[in-house]
PDB file of C-alpha atoms and ligand atoms in Angstrom:
ATOM      1  CA  MET A 144       0.326 -15.685  13.785  1.00  0.00           C
ATOM      2  CA  ASN A 145      -2.221 -15.834  10.974  1.00  0.00           C
ATOM      3  CA  LEU A 146      -3.050 -12.930   8.707  1.00  0.00           C
ATOM      4  CA  VAL A 147      -5.424 -10.396  10.231  1.00  0.00           C
ATOM      5  CA  PRO A 148      -8.060  -8.340   8.393  1.00  0.00           C
ATOM      6  CA  MET A 149      -6.669  -4.929   7.445  1.00  0.00           C
ATOM      7  CA  ALA A 150      -9.601  -3.187   9.169  1.00  0.00           C
ATOM      8  CA  GLU A 151      -8.366  -4.479  12.525  1.00  0.00           C
ATOM      9  CA  ILE A 152      -4.991  -2.790  11.953  1.00  0.00           C
ATOM     10  CA  LEU A 153      -6.414   0.413  10.499  1.00  0.00           C
ATOM     11  CA  ASN A 154      -9.160   0.941  13.046  1.00  0.00           C
ATOM     12  CA  ASP A 155      -6.546   1.078  15.791  1.00  0.00           C
ATOM     13  CA  ALA A 156      -4.437   3.491  13.728  1.00  0.00           C
ATOM     14  CA  HIS A 157      -7.511   5.681  13.115  1.00  0.00           C
ATOM     15  CA  LYS A 158      -8.430   5.669  16.796  1.00  0.00           C
ATOM     16  CA  LYS A 159      -4.913   6.458  18.020  1.00  0.00           C
ATOM     17  CA  GLY A 160      -3.728   8.782  15.236  1.00  0.00           C
ATOM     18  CA  TYR A 161      -0.895   6.977  13.476  1.00  0.00           C
ATOM     19  CA  ALA A 162      -0.413   5.315  10.084  1.00  0.00           C
ATOM     20  CA  VAL A 163       0.657   1.850   8.962  1.00  0.00           C
ATOM     21  CA  GLY A 164       2.695   1.175   5.845  1.00  0.00           C
ATOM     22  CA  GLY A 165       0.994  -0.484   2.900  1.00  0.00           C
ATOM     23  CA  PHE A 166       4.292  -1.804   1.598  1.00  0.00           C
ATOM     24  CA  ASN A 167       4.424  -3.470  -1.834  1.00  0.00           C
ATOM     25  CA  ILE A 168       6.163  -6.772  -2.369  1.00  0.00           C
ATOM     26  CA  ASN A 169       7.869  -7.459  -5.708  1.00  0.00           C
ATOM     27  CA  ASN A 170       9.871 -10.577  -4.848  1.00  0.00           C
ATOM     28  CA  LEU A 171      11.240 -12.605  -1.933  1.00  0.00           C
ATOM     29  CA  GLU A 172      13.833  -9.984  -0.961  1.00  0.00           C
ATOM     30  CA  PHE A 173      11.162  -7.277  -0.711  1.00  0.00           C
ATOM     31  CA  LEU A 174       8.998  -9.505   1.456  1.00  0.00           C
ATOM     32  CA  GLN A 175      11.844 -10.388   3.820  1.00  0.00           C
ATOM     33  CA  GLY A 176      13.231  -6.848   4.044  1.00  0.00           C
ATOM     34  CA  ILE A 177       9.779  -5.449   4.832  1.00  0.00           C
ATOM     35  CA  VAL A 178       8.759  -8.108   7.357  1.00  0.00           C
ATOM     36  CA  TRP A 179      12.103  -8.056   9.156  1.00  0.00           C
ATOM     37  CA  ALA A 180      11.982  -4.268   9.505  1.00  0.00           C
ATOM     38  CA  ALA A 181       8.433  -4.351  10.921  1.00  0.00           C
ATOM     39  CA  GLU A 182       9.394  -7.121  13.344  1.00  0.00           C
ATOM     40  CA  GLU A 183      12.442  -5.225  14.547  1.00  0.00           C
ATOM     41  CA  LEU A 184      10.334  -2.131  15.248  1.00  0.00           C
ATOM     42  CA  ASN A 185       7.350  -4.074  16.573  1.00  0.00           C
ATOM     43  CA  SER A 186       5.020  -2.496  14.027  1.00  0.00           C
ATOM     44  CA  PRO A 187       1.783  -3.789  12.505  1.00  0.00           C
ATOM     45  CA  LEU A 188       2.176  -4.324   8.770  1.00  0.00           C
ATOM     46  CA  ILE A 189       0.125  -4.319   5.586  1.00  0.00           C
ATOM     47  CA  LEU A 190       1.861  -6.325   2.880  1.00  0.00           C
ATOM     48  CA  GLN A 191       0.399  -5.576  -0.500  1.00  0.00           C
ATOM     49  CA  ALA A 192       0.728  -7.078  -3.949  1.00  0.00           C
ATOM     50  CA  SER A 193      -0.386  -5.434  -7.161  1.00  0.00           C
ATOM     51  CA  GLU A 194      -1.889  -7.477  -9.979  1.00  0.00           C
ATOM     52  CA  GLY A 195       1.388  -7.019 -11.870  1.00  0.00           C
ATOM     53  CA  ALA A 196       3.414  -8.316  -8.917  1.00  0.00           C
ATOM     54  CA  ILE A 197       1.078 -11.309  -8.573  1.00  0.00           C
ATOM     55  CA  ARG A 198       1.548 -12.056 -12.265  1.00  0.00           C
ATOM     56  CA  TYR A 199       5.328 -11.762 -11.872  1.00  0.00           C
ATOM     57  CA  MET A 200       5.625 -14.010  -8.795  1.00  0.00           C
ATOM     58  CA  GLY A 201       2.619 -16.291  -9.344  1.00  0.00           C
ATOM     59  CA  MET A 202      -0.332 -16.421  -6.947  1.00  0.00           C
ATOM     60  CA  ASP A 203       0.840 -19.623  -5.236  1.00  0.00           C
ATOM     61  CA  TYR A 204       4.251 -18.108  -4.537  1.00  0.00           C
ATOM     62  CA  VAL A 205       2.744 -14.898  -3.155  1.00  0.00           C
ATOM     63  CA  ALA A 206       0.400 -16.803  -0.841  1.00  0.00           C
ATOM     64  CA  GLY A 207       3.080 -19.361   0.087  1.00  0.00           C
ATOM     65  CA  MET A 208       5.861 -16.865   0.771  1.00  0.00           C
ATOM     66  CA  VAL A 209       3.607 -14.617   2.847  1.00  0.00           C
ATOM     67  CA  ASP A 210       2.393 -17.647   4.774  1.00  0.00           C
ATOM     68  CA  ALA A 211       6.022 -18.554   5.544  1.00  0.00           C
ATOM     69  CA  ALA A 212       6.734 -14.977   6.591  1.00  0.00           C
ATOM     70  CA  VAL A 213       3.813 -14.643   9.004  1.00  0.00           C
ATOM     71  CA  LYS A 214       3.913 -18.155  10.462  1.00  0.00           C
ATOM     72  CA  ASN A 215       6.537 -17.290  13.021  1.00  0.00           C
ATOM     73  CA  THR A 216       5.854 -13.658  13.608  1.00  0.00           C
ATOM     74  CA  SER A 217       4.069 -12.020  16.497  1.00  0.00           C
ATOM     75  CA  ILE A 218       3.256  -8.740  14.721  1.00  0.00           C
ATOM     76  CA  PRO A 219      -0.185  -8.347  13.093  1.00  0.00           C
ATOM     77  CA  VAL A 220       0.121  -8.649   9.311  1.00  0.00           C
ATOM     78  CA  ALA A 221      -2.545  -8.182   6.626  1.00  0.00           C
ATOM     79  CA  LEU A 222      -2.134  -9.326   3.020  1.00  0.00           C
ATOM     80  CA  HIS A 223      -3.809  -6.860   0.694  1.00  0.00           C
ATOM     81  CA  LEU A 224      -4.506  -6.720  -3.045  1.00  0.00           C
ATOM     82  CA  ASP A 225      -3.319  -3.343  -4.312  1.00  0.00           C
ATOM     83  CA  HIS A 226      -5.422  -1.649  -7.039  1.00  0.00           C
ATOM     84  CA  GLY A 227      -7.717  -4.587  -7.774  1.00  0.00           C
ATOM     85  CA  SER A 228      -9.188  -3.943 -11.202  1.00  0.00           C
ATOM     86  CA  SER A 229     -12.278  -6.177 -11.231  1.00  0.00           C
ATOM     87  CA  PHE A 230     -14.658  -8.224  -9.117  1.00  0.00           C
ATOM     88  CA  GLU A 231     -13.059 -11.414 -10.512  1.00  0.00           C
ATOM     89  CA  LYS A 232      -9.492 -10.371  -9.586  1.00  0.00           C
ATOM     90  CA  VAL A 233     -10.620  -9.493  -6.076  1.00  0.00           C
ATOM     91  CA  MET A 234     -12.366 -12.854  -5.677  1.00  0.00           C
ATOM     92  CA  GLN A 235      -9.274 -14.706  -6.865  1.00  0.00           C
ATOM     93  CA  CYS A 236      -7.235 -13.048  -4.107  1.00  0.00           C
ATOM     94  CA  ILE A 237      -9.862 -13.755  -1.457  1.00  0.00           C
ATOM     95  CA  ARG A 238      -9.897 -17.414  -2.497  1.00  0.00           C
ATOM     96  CA  ASN A 239      -6.119 -17.463  -2.101  1.00  0.00           C
ATOM     97  CA  GLY A 240      -6.201 -16.233   1.483  1.00  0.00           C
ATOM     98  CA  PHE A 241      -5.746 -12.445   1.172  1.00  0.00           C
ATOM     99  CA  SER A 242      -7.154 -10.734   4.262  1.00  0.00           C
ATOM    100  CA  SER A 243      -7.851  -7.484   2.463  1.00  0.00           C
ATOM    101  CA  VAL A 244      -8.524  -6.216  -1.048  1.00  0.00           C
ATOM    102  CA  MET A 245      -8.665  -2.925  -2.869  1.00  0.00           C
ATOM    103  CA  ILE A 246     -11.200  -2.434  -5.609  1.00  0.00           C
ATOM    104  CA  ASP A 247     -10.031   0.473  -7.690  1.00  0.00           C
ATOM    105  CA  ALA A 248     -13.026   1.617  -9.693  1.00  0.00           C
ATOM    106  CA  SER A 249     -11.838   5.223  -9.609  1.00  0.00           C
ATOM    107  CA  LYS A 250     -11.789   5.498 -13.393  1.00  0.00           C
ATOM    108  CA  LEU A 251     -15.534   4.728 -13.560  1.00  0.00           C
ATOM    109  CA  THR A 252     -18.274   7.279 -12.966  1.00  0.00           C
ATOM    110  CA  PHE A 253     -19.203   8.066  -9.357  1.00  0.00           C
ATOM    111  CA  ALA A 254     -22.374   5.927  -9.592  1.00  0.00           C
ATOM    112  CA  GLU A 255     -20.539   3.001 -11.220  1.00  0.00           C
ATOM    113  CA  ASN A 256     -17.716   3.218  -8.658  1.00  0.00           C
ATOM    114  CA  ILE A 257     -20.324   2.980  -5.867  1.00  0.00           C
ATOM    115  CA  GLU A 258     -22.097   0.066  -7.549  1.00  0.00           C
ATOM    116  CA  LEU A 259     -18.965  -2.066  -8.080  1.00  0.00           C
ATOM    117  CA  THR A 260     -17.435  -1.178  -4.705  1.00  0.00           C
ATOM    118  CA  LYS A 261     -20.665  -2.097  -2.909  1.00  0.00           C
ATOM    119  CA  LYS A 262     -20.734  -5.474  -4.632  1.00  0.00           C
ATOM    120  CA  VAL A 263     -17.133  -6.151  -3.533  1.00  0.00           C
ATOM    121  CA  VAL A 264     -17.851  -4.980   0.033  1.00  0.00           C
ATOM    122  CA  GLU A 265     -20.735  -7.456   0.341  1.00  0.00           C
ATOM    123  CA  ALA A 266     -18.641 -10.362  -0.926  1.00  0.00           C
ATOM    124  CA  ALA A 267     -15.489  -9.462   1.046  1.00  0.00           C
ATOM    125  CA  HIS A 268     -17.240  -8.726   4.320  1.00  0.00           C
ATOM    126  CA  SER A 269     -19.208 -11.964   4.148  1.00  0.00           C
ATOM    127  CA  VAL A 270     -15.891 -13.816   4.587  1.00  0.00           C
ATOM    128  CA  GLY A 271     -14.224 -11.373   6.995  1.00  0.00           C
ATOM    129  CA  VAL A 272     -11.993  -9.687   4.405  1.00  0.00           C
ATOM    130  CA  SER A 273     -11.419  -5.918   4.541  1.00  0.00           C
ATOM    131  CA  ILE A 274     -11.841  -3.554   1.652  1.00  0.00           C
ATOM    132  CA  GLU A 275     -10.256  -0.344   0.444  1.00  0.00           C
ATOM    133  CA  ALA A 276     -11.666   1.735  -2.409  1.00  0.00           C
ATOM    134  CA  GLU A 277     -10.559   4.885  -4.187  1.00  0.00           C
ATOM    135  CA  LEU A 278     -12.406   8.071  -4.963  1.00  0.00           C
ATOM    136  CA  GLY A 279     -10.850  10.720  -7.174  1.00  0.00           C
ATOM    137  CA  THR A 280      -7.975   9.599  -9.410  1.00  0.00           C
ATOM    138  CA  ILE A 281      -4.350   9.424  -8.371  1.00  0.00           C
ATOM    139  CA  GLY A 282      -1.956  10.315 -11.183  1.00  0.00           C
ATOM    140  CA  GLY A 283       1.133   8.434 -12.359  1.00  0.00           C
ATOM    141  CA  THR A 284       1.923   4.823 -13.182  1.00  0.00           C
ATOM    142  CA  GLU A 285       2.032   1.680 -11.101  1.00  0.00           C
ATOM    143  CA  ASP A 286       2.238  -1.526 -13.149  1.00  0.00           C
ATOM    144  CA  ASP A 287      -0.975  -1.757 -15.194  1.00  0.00           C
ATOM    145  CA  HIS A 288      -2.473   1.245 -13.431  1.00  0.00           C
ATOM    146  CA  LYS A 289      -1.790   4.421 -15.430  1.00  0.00           C
ATOM    147  CA  VAL A 290      -3.361   7.846 -15.048  1.00  0.00           C
ATOM    148  CA  GLU A 291      -2.139  10.752 -17.204  1.00  0.00           C
ATOM    149  CA  GLY A 292      -1.532  14.005 -15.298  1.00  0.00           C
ATOM    150  CA  LYS A 293      -4.443  15.677 -17.074  1.00  0.00           C
ATOM    151  CA  ASP A 294      -6.818  12.897 -15.941  1.00  0.00           C
ATOM    152  CA  ALA A 295      -5.841  12.998 -12.265  1.00  0.00           C
ATOM    153  CA  MET A 296      -8.732  14.375 -10.237  1.00  0.00           C
ATOM    154  CA  TYR A 297      -8.753  15.376  -6.567  1.00  0.00           C
ATOM    155  CA  THR A 298     -11.278  13.752  -4.230  1.00  0.00           C
ATOM    156  CA  ASP A 299     -14.375  15.809  -3.555  1.00  0.00           C
ATOM    157  CA  PRO A 300     -15.035  15.783   0.247  1.00  0.00           C
ATOM    158  CA  GLU A 301     -18.838  15.722  -0.019  1.00  0.00           C
ATOM    159  CA  GLN A 302     -18.690  12.884  -2.529  1.00  0.00           C
ATOM    160  CA  ALA A 303     -16.295  11.031  -0.210  1.00  0.00           C
ATOM    161  CA  LYS A 304     -18.899  11.140   2.555  1.00  0.00           C
ATOM    162  CA  GLU A 305     -21.654   9.956   0.212  1.00  0.00           C
ATOM    163  CA  PHE A 306     -19.360   7.224  -1.143  1.00  0.00           C
ATOM    164  CA  VAL A 307     -18.377   5.699   2.208  1.00  0.00           C
ATOM    165  CA  ASP A 308     -21.951   5.842   3.504  1.00  0.00           C
ATOM    166  CA  ALA A 309     -23.256   4.131   0.378  1.00  0.00           C
ATOM    167  CA  THR A 310     -20.583   1.426   0.148  1.00  0.00           C
ATOM    168  CA  GLY A 311     -19.488   0.567   3.698  1.00  0.00           C
ATOM    169  CA  VAL A 312     -15.769   0.342   2.794  1.00  0.00           C
ATOM    170  CA  ASP A 313     -13.198  -0.054   5.576  1.00  0.00           C
ATOM    171  CA  ALA A 314     -10.710   2.466   4.169  1.00  0.00           C
ATOM    172  CA  LEU A 315     -10.797   5.160   1.515  1.00  0.00           C
ATOM    173  CA  ALA A 316      -7.898   6.117  -0.758  1.00  0.00           C
ATOM    174  CA  VAL A 317      -8.001   9.816  -1.568  1.00  0.00           C
ATOM    175  CA  ALA A 318      -6.437  11.930  -4.282  1.00  0.00           C
ATOM    176  CA  ILE A 319      -4.850  15.038  -2.746  1.00  0.00           C
ATOM    177  CA  GLY A 320      -1.867  15.601  -5.035  1.00  0.00           C
ATOM    178  CA  THR A 321       0.284  12.485  -4.725  1.00  0.00           C
ATOM    179  CA  ALA A 322       1.126  10.380  -7.789  1.00  0.00           C
ATOM    180  CA  HIS A 323       2.446   6.880  -8.394  1.00  0.00           C
ATOM    181  CA  GLY A 324       6.074   6.422  -9.410  1.00  0.00           C
ATOM    182  CA  VAL A 325       8.872   8.988  -9.571  1.00  0.00           C
ATOM    183  CA  TYR A 326       7.864  12.661  -9.186  1.00  0.00           C
ATOM    184  CA  LYS A 327       9.010  15.018 -11.921  1.00  0.00           C
ATOM    185  CA  GLY A 328       8.684  18.176  -9.803  1.00  0.00           C
ATOM    186  CA  GLU A 329       8.116  18.866  -6.108  1.00  0.00           C
ATOM    187  CA  PRO A 330       4.752  17.300  -5.093  1.00  0.00           C
ATOM    188  CA  GLU A 331       2.330  19.697  -3.480  1.00  0.00           C
ATOM    189  CA  LEU A 332      -0.305  18.154  -1.278  1.00  0.00           C
ATOM    190  CA  ASP A 333      -3.733  19.648  -0.622  1.00  0.00           C
ATOM    191  CA  PHE A 334      -3.754  19.279   3.167  1.00  0.00           C
ATOM    192  CA  GLU A 335      -6.858  21.408   3.559  1.00  0.00           C
ATOM    193  CA  ARG A 336      -8.785  18.958   1.383  1.00  0.00           C
ATOM    194  CA  LEU A 337      -7.417  16.042   3.414  1.00  0.00           C
ATOM    195  CA  ASP A 338      -8.485  17.704   6.653  1.00  0.00           C
ATOM    196  CA  THR A 339     -12.015  18.331   5.345  1.00  0.00           C
ATOM    197  CA  ILE A 340     -12.367  14.753   4.053  1.00  0.00           C
ATOM    198  CA  LYS A 341     -11.131  13.196   7.297  1.00  0.00           C
ATOM    199  CA  LYS A 342     -13.490  15.269   9.429  1.00  0.00           C
ATOM    200  CA  LEU A 343     -16.432  14.351   7.220  1.00  0.00           C
ATOM    201  CA  ILE A 344     -15.833  10.618   6.876  1.00  0.00           C
ATOM    202  CA  ASP A 345     -14.164   9.923  10.258  1.00  0.00           C
ATOM    203  CA  MET A 346     -12.642   6.577   9.207  1.00  0.00           C
ATOM    204  CA  PRO A 347      -9.286   5.218   7.940  1.00  0.00           C
ATOM    205  CA  VAL A 348      -7.857   7.252   5.046  1.00  0.00           C
ATOM    206  CA  VAL A 349      -5.206   5.932   2.630  1.00  0.00           C
ATOM    207  CA  LEU A 350      -2.446   7.867   0.880  1.00  0.00           C
ATOM    208  CA  HIS A 351      -1.130   6.306  -2.343  1.00  0.00           C
ATOM    209  CA  GLY A 352       2.023   7.308  -4.191  1.00  0.00           C
ATOM    210  CA  ALA A 353       3.914   8.094  -0.997  1.00  0.00           C
ATOM    211  CA  SER A 354       7.402   7.448  -2.424  1.00  0.00           C
ATOM    212  CA  GLY A 355       9.242  10.725  -2.826  1.00  0.00           C
ATOM    213  CA  ILE A 356       7.003  12.574  -0.350  1.00  0.00           C
ATOM    214  CA  SER A 357       9.091  14.319   2.320  1.00  0.00           C
ATOM    215  CA  ALA A 358       9.078  13.088   5.909  1.00  0.00           C
ATOM    216  CA  ALA A 359       7.558  16.424   6.983  1.00  0.00           C
ATOM    217  CA  ASP A 360       4.653  16.085   4.533  1.00  0.00           C
ATOM    218  CA  LEU A 361       4.059  12.455   5.481  1.00  0.00           C
ATOM    219  CA  LYS A 362       3.957  13.420   9.145  1.00  0.00           C
ATOM    220  CA  LYS A 363       1.548  16.250   8.427  1.00  0.00           C
ATOM    221  CA  GLY A 364      -0.653  13.845   6.449  1.00  0.00           C
ATOM    222  CA  VAL A 365      -0.687  11.434   9.391  1.00  0.00           C
ATOM    223  CA  GLU A 366      -1.518  14.277  11.798  1.00  0.00           C
ATOM    224  CA  LEU A 367      -4.478  15.149   9.583  1.00  0.00           C
ATOM    225  CA  GLY A 368      -5.780  11.592   9.570  1.00  0.00           C
ATOM    226  CA  VAL A 369      -3.955   9.408   7.033  1.00  0.00           C
ATOM    227  CA  ASN A 370      -3.802   5.866   8.458  1.00  0.00           C
ATOM    228  CA  LYS A 371      -2.311   3.833   5.600  1.00  0.00           C
ATOM    229  CA  VAL A 372       0.616   5.006   3.514  1.00  0.00           C
ATOM    230  CA  ASN A 373       1.437   3.108   0.319  1.00  0.00           C
ATOM    231  CA  VAL A 374       5.068   2.812  -0.706  1.00  0.00           C
ATOM    232  CA  ASN A 375       6.582   0.875  -3.583  1.00  0.00           C
ATOM    233  CA  THR A 376       8.904   3.001  -5.759  1.00  0.00           C
ATOM    234  CA  ASP A 377      11.188   4.075  -2.876  1.00  0.00           C
ATOM    235  CA  PHE A 378      11.932   0.418  -2.106  1.00  0.00           C
ATOM    236  CA  GLN A 379      12.462  -0.440  -5.773  1.00  0.00           C
ATOM    237  CA  GLN A 380      14.903   2.455  -6.025  1.00  0.00           C
ATOM    238  CA  VAL A 381      17.011   1.600  -2.967  1.00  0.00           C
ATOM    239  CA  PHE A 382      17.136  -2.086  -3.955  1.00  0.00           C
ATOM    240  CA  THR A 383      18.326  -1.267  -7.479  1.00  0.00           C
ATOM    241  CA  ALA A 384      20.714   1.490  -6.379  1.00  0.00           C
ATOM    242  CA  LYS A 385      22.451  -0.895  -3.994  1.00  0.00           C
ATOM    243  CA  ILE A 386      22.851  -3.529  -6.698  1.00  0.00           C
ATOM    244  CA  LYS A 387      24.196  -0.968  -9.197  1.00  0.00           C
ATOM    245  CA  GLU A 388      26.677   0.240  -6.583  1.00  0.00           C
ATOM    246  CA  LEU A 389      27.924  -3.302  -5.982  1.00  0.00           C
ATOM    247  CA  PHE A 390      28.334  -3.960  -9.709  1.00  0.00           C
ATOM    248  CA  ALA A 391      30.156  -0.655 -10.130  1.00  0.00           C
ATOM    249  CA  ASP A 392      32.655  -1.825  -7.482  1.00  0.00           C
ATOM    250  CA  ASP A 393      32.965  -5.352  -8.840  1.00  0.00           C
ATOM    251  CA  SER A 394      31.766  -6.090 -12.349  1.00  0.00           C
ATOM    252  CA  ASP A 395      32.725  -9.791 -11.946  1.00  0.00           C
ATOM    253  CA  LEU A 396      30.023 -10.291  -9.308  1.00  0.00           C
ATOM    254  CA  TYR A 397      27.912 -13.304 -10.247  1.00  0.00           C
ATOM    255  CA  ASP A 398      26.384 -14.797  -7.060  1.00  0.00           C
ATOM    256  CA  PRO A 399      22.882 -13.246  -6.707  1.00  0.00           C
ATOM    257  CA  ARG A 400      23.002 -13.697  -2.946  1.00  0.00           C
ATOM    258  CA  LYS A 401      25.910 -11.259  -2.865  1.00  0.00           C
ATOM    259  CA  TYR A 402      23.870  -8.447  -4.427  1.00  0.00           C
ATOM    260  CA  CYS A 403      20.230  -9.351  -3.678  1.00  0.00           C
ATOM    261  CA  GLY A 404      21.122  -9.775   0.032  1.00  0.00           C
ATOM    262  CA  PRO A 405      22.508  -6.223   0.350  1.00  0.00           C
ATOM    263  CA  GLY A 406      19.556  -5.000  -1.762  1.00  0.00           C
ATOM    264  CA  ARG A 407      17.243  -6.614   0.784  1.00  0.00           C
ATOM    265  CA  ASP A 408      19.149  -4.893   3.638  1.00  0.00           C
ATOM    266  CA  ALA A 409      18.679  -1.554   1.862  1.00  0.00           C
ATOM    267  CA  ILE A 410      14.910  -2.161   1.660  1.00  0.00           C
ATOM    268  CA  LYS A 411      14.838  -3.084   5.341  1.00  0.00           C
ATOM    269  CA  GLU A 412      16.534   0.199   6.319  1.00  0.00           C
ATOM    270  CA  LYS A 413      14.133   2.226   4.136  1.00  0.00           C
ATOM    271  CA  VAL A 414      11.125   0.439   5.644  1.00  0.00           C
ATOM    272  CA  LYS A 415      12.384   1.203   9.146  1.00  0.00           C
ATOM    273  CA  GLU A 416      12.718   4.868   8.194  1.00  0.00           C
ATOM    274  CA  LYS A 417       9.090   4.914   6.935  1.00  0.00           C
ATOM    275  CA  ILE A 418       7.761   3.146  10.030  1.00  0.00           C
ATOM    276  CA  MET A 419       9.392   5.755  12.269  1.00  0.00           C
ATOM    277  CA  ILE A 420       7.858   8.570  10.207  1.00  0.00           C
ATOM    278  CA  LEU A 421       4.375   6.994  10.274  1.00  0.00           C
ATOM    279  CA  GLY A 422       4.481   6.370  14.026  1.00  0.00           C
ATOM    280  CA  SER A 423       3.582   2.670  13.886  1.00  0.00           C
ATOM    281  CA  SER A 424       6.586   1.358  15.844  1.00  0.00           C
ATOM    282  CA  ASP A 425       5.662  -0.422  19.081  1.00  0.00           C
ATOM    283  CA  ARG A 426       1.981  -0.543  18.083  1.00  0.00           C
ATOM    284  CA  ALA A 427       1.970  -4.292  17.293  1.00  0.00           C
TER     285      ALA A 427
HETATM  286  O1  G3H B 709      -0.495   1.426  -4.442  1.00  0.00           O
HETATM  287  C1  G3H B 709       0.729   1.570  -4.259  1.00  0.00           C
HETATM  288  C2  G3H B 709       1.314   2.848  -3.965  1.00  0.00           C
HETATM  289  O2  G3H B 709       0.425   3.862  -4.177  1.00  0.00           O
HETATM  290  C3  G3H B 709       2.742   3.027  -4.315  1.00  0.00           C
HETATM  291  O3  G3H B 709       3.091   4.263  -4.893  1.00  0.00           O
HETATM  292  O4  G3H B 709       5.214   3.528  -5.930  1.00  0.00           O
HETATM  293  O5  G3H B 709       4.627   5.920  -5.769  1.00  0.00           O
HETATM  294  O6  G3H B 709       5.223   4.626  -3.734  1.00  0.00           O
HETATM  295  P1  G3H B 709       4.634   4.614  -5.089  1.00  0.00           P
HETATM  296 ZN1   ZN B 710      -1.465   3.104  -5.367  1.00  0.00          ZN
END
């Protein structure tokens, strides 16, 4: 199967009330663990790469590895740029076959965010590529994307409505209390705000920074209309924990296949757990 536009996946999720994982790839083992889990549970999948991950792997490797992964699969898969920082970066991904992009202009003013997002929507839609944007600012750190706690700002529901009407995006990432990376305290989500936003915009909503959010809160978010749930840190943590455990048992370990393989299995199990929580199994 070829890559599908993310909107195709998310519109079904929005219509039927479930969410699909926007799962970040960092290397080959992440890609395989994630794809194999989704295949086993017959779930649609959004593979996403941040600009930092693209720099780490190289654009040709990202495009080539994902192509190899989807060639023989029957589940719908989208390849999405996570937190695209500029029009140029977005275009580079579109030229390299991504079926979806995020333009993250959330640090700009409301008017500037609309202006840049609209420009990306026109370009992306003209070639059948989907687009996600962000309104409000999600705290924490993910690669190059850093927002200090004091600068994090929740999404205003009325502005969200104005924003989606003005831009025509396919999905909107909202700030309701999640943050990227490892949480210092217990995250508290503003479900009332989420509910109000979803009712006003009536389209796919994205939750970033979902690592470390309890299964109960994720389920509640999905019930209230979240359709894409972004996870990266949880997979990085299980991969690394497994490798540390293996080295603690055998410090003479030297064959990477003997620790990266089990790390990949750990990612696969974590992905399966997330898919079950989000309700996307058997939706492919
Ligand atoms: O855009 C990616 C996600 O928001 C990942 O956040 O690393 O906290 O799971 P996370
Ligand atoms: Zn994010």
